Tab-separated table of C-alpha atoms in Angstrom:
chain	number	residue	atom	x	y	z
G	1	MET	CA	33.794	-147.148	33.335
G	2	PRO	CA	31.013	-149.382	32.848
G	3	ILE	CA	31.339	-151.468	35.856
G	4	LYS	CA	29.381	-154.925	36.065
G	5	SER	CA	30.354	-155.947	39.606
G	6	LEU	CA	33.149	-155.325	42.360
G	7	THR	CA	33.279	-158.552	44.485
G	8	THR	CA	35.321	-159.206	47.741
G	9	THR	CA	36.325	-162.156	49.564
G	10	THR	CA	37.671	-162.351	53.123
G	11	LEU	CA	39.096	-165.393	54.535
G	12	ASP	CA	38.533	-166.593	57.889
G	13	GLY	CA	40.945	-165.286	60.786
G	14	THR	CA	42.664	-167.557	63.090
G	15	PRO	CA	41.123	-168.163	66.251
G	16	ASP	CA	42.608	-166.479	69.582
G	17	GLU	CA	44.022	-169.563	71.697
G	18	LEU	CA	43.100	-167.856	75.024
G	19	THR	CA	39.225	-166.333	74.157
G	20	GLY	CA	38.337	-168.218	71.025
G	21	GLY	CA	37.223	-165.126	69.280
G	22	GLN	CA	37.540	-165.210	65.657
G	23	ILE	CA	36.718	-163.028	62.201
G	24	THR	CA	34.743	-165.135	59.769
G	25	GLY	CA	34.747	-163.869	56.107
G	26	SER	CA	32.483	-164.053	53.061
G	27	THR	CA	33.508	-165.252	49.894
G	28	ASP	CA	32.550	-163.675	46.318
G	29	LEU	CA	30.282	-161.071	47.772
G	30	ASN	CA	29.311	-158.290	45.540
G	31	ILE	CA	29.566	-154.933	47.063
G	32	TYR	CA	28.925	-152.735	43.721
G	33	LYS	CA	26.320	-150.191	44.722
G	34	LYS	CA	25.142	-151.921	47.812
G	35	SER	CA	26.377	-152.410	51.475
G	36	ASN	CA	27.096	-155.915	52.579
G	37	VAL	CA	28.608	-157.563	55.369
G	38	VAL	CA	32.375	-158.756	54.560
G	39	ALA	CA	33.305	-160.154	57.847
G	40	THR	CA	31.776	-160.739	61.326
G	41	GLY	CA	33.125	-161.567	64.649
G	42	ASN	CA	31.875	-164.414	66.997
G	43	ASN	CA	30.807	-163.783	70.490
G	44	ASN	CA	34.110	-163.992	71.904
G	45	ALA	CA	35.565	-161.360	69.068
G	46	ASN	CA	36.734	-158.701	71.401
G	47	GLY	CA	40.281	-156.930	71.230
G	48	ARG	CA	42.595	-157.050	68.405
G	49	LEU	CA	41.807	-160.046	65.924
G	50	THR	CA	42.654	-160.261	62.428
G	51	SER	CA	40.646	-161.706	59.208
G	52	GLY	CA	42.228	-163.893	56.785
G	53	LYS	CA	43.445	-163.004	53.559
G	54	THR	CA	41.351	-160.049	51.605
G	55	SER	CA	40.755	-159.615	47.714
G	56	ALA	CA	38.533	-157.600	45.828
G	57	SER	CA	37.875	-158.239	41.975
G	58	LEU	CA	36.251	-155.614	39.567
G	59	THR	CA	34.304	-156.928	36.395
G	60	LEU	CA	33.922	-154.017	33.686
G	61	GLY	CA	31.152	-154.372	30.760
G	62	PRO	CA	32.083	-155.007	27.186
G	63	ALA	CA	31.994	-151.737	26.060
G	64	GLY	CA	33.930	-148.345	26.779
G	65	VAL	CA	36.700	-150.064	28.572
G	66	LYS	CA	40.011	-148.610	27.514
G	67	SER	CA	43.712	-150.176	28.018
G	68	ALA	CA	44.959	-148.171	30.980
G	69	THR	CA	46.209	-148.534	34.840
G	70	TYR	CA	43.364	-147.817	37.212
G	71	ASN	CA	43.458	-146.816	40.838
G	72	GLY	CA	40.618	-146.734	43.391
G	73	THR	CA	39.887	-146.721	46.794
G	74	ILE	CA	37.301	-148.933	48.997
G	75	ASP	CA	35.973	-147.373	52.052
G	76	TYR	CA	34.517	-149.102	54.748
G	77	THR	CA	32.920	-148.891	57.931
G	78	ILE	CA	32.862	-151.181	61.028
G	79	ALA	CA	29.727	-151.646	62.646
G	80	ALA	CA	28.115	-153.518	65.536
G	81	ASN	CA	25.075	-155.228	65.484
G	82	ILE	CA	24.444	-155.591	61.732
G	83	GLN	CA	22.313	-158.643	60.810
G	84	PRO	CA	23.497	-160.205	57.523
């Protein structure tokens, strides 16, 4: 398939009332053929926190796209100390 871009959006999570920990997301971030930080935790983001709603959008090139139903998998890695 002639892929032009694959973008993700991750909304901010709700801050934890006790610790103030929170996950902050990124909007319209292109992740096609590159690594990017889609969400980060603040200094108090320890334990079990949840991001906000997430979504992905695939943009295909103008030629060679056939009408059909397609499925795919998004693999991710959770890593510490990555600088955006």
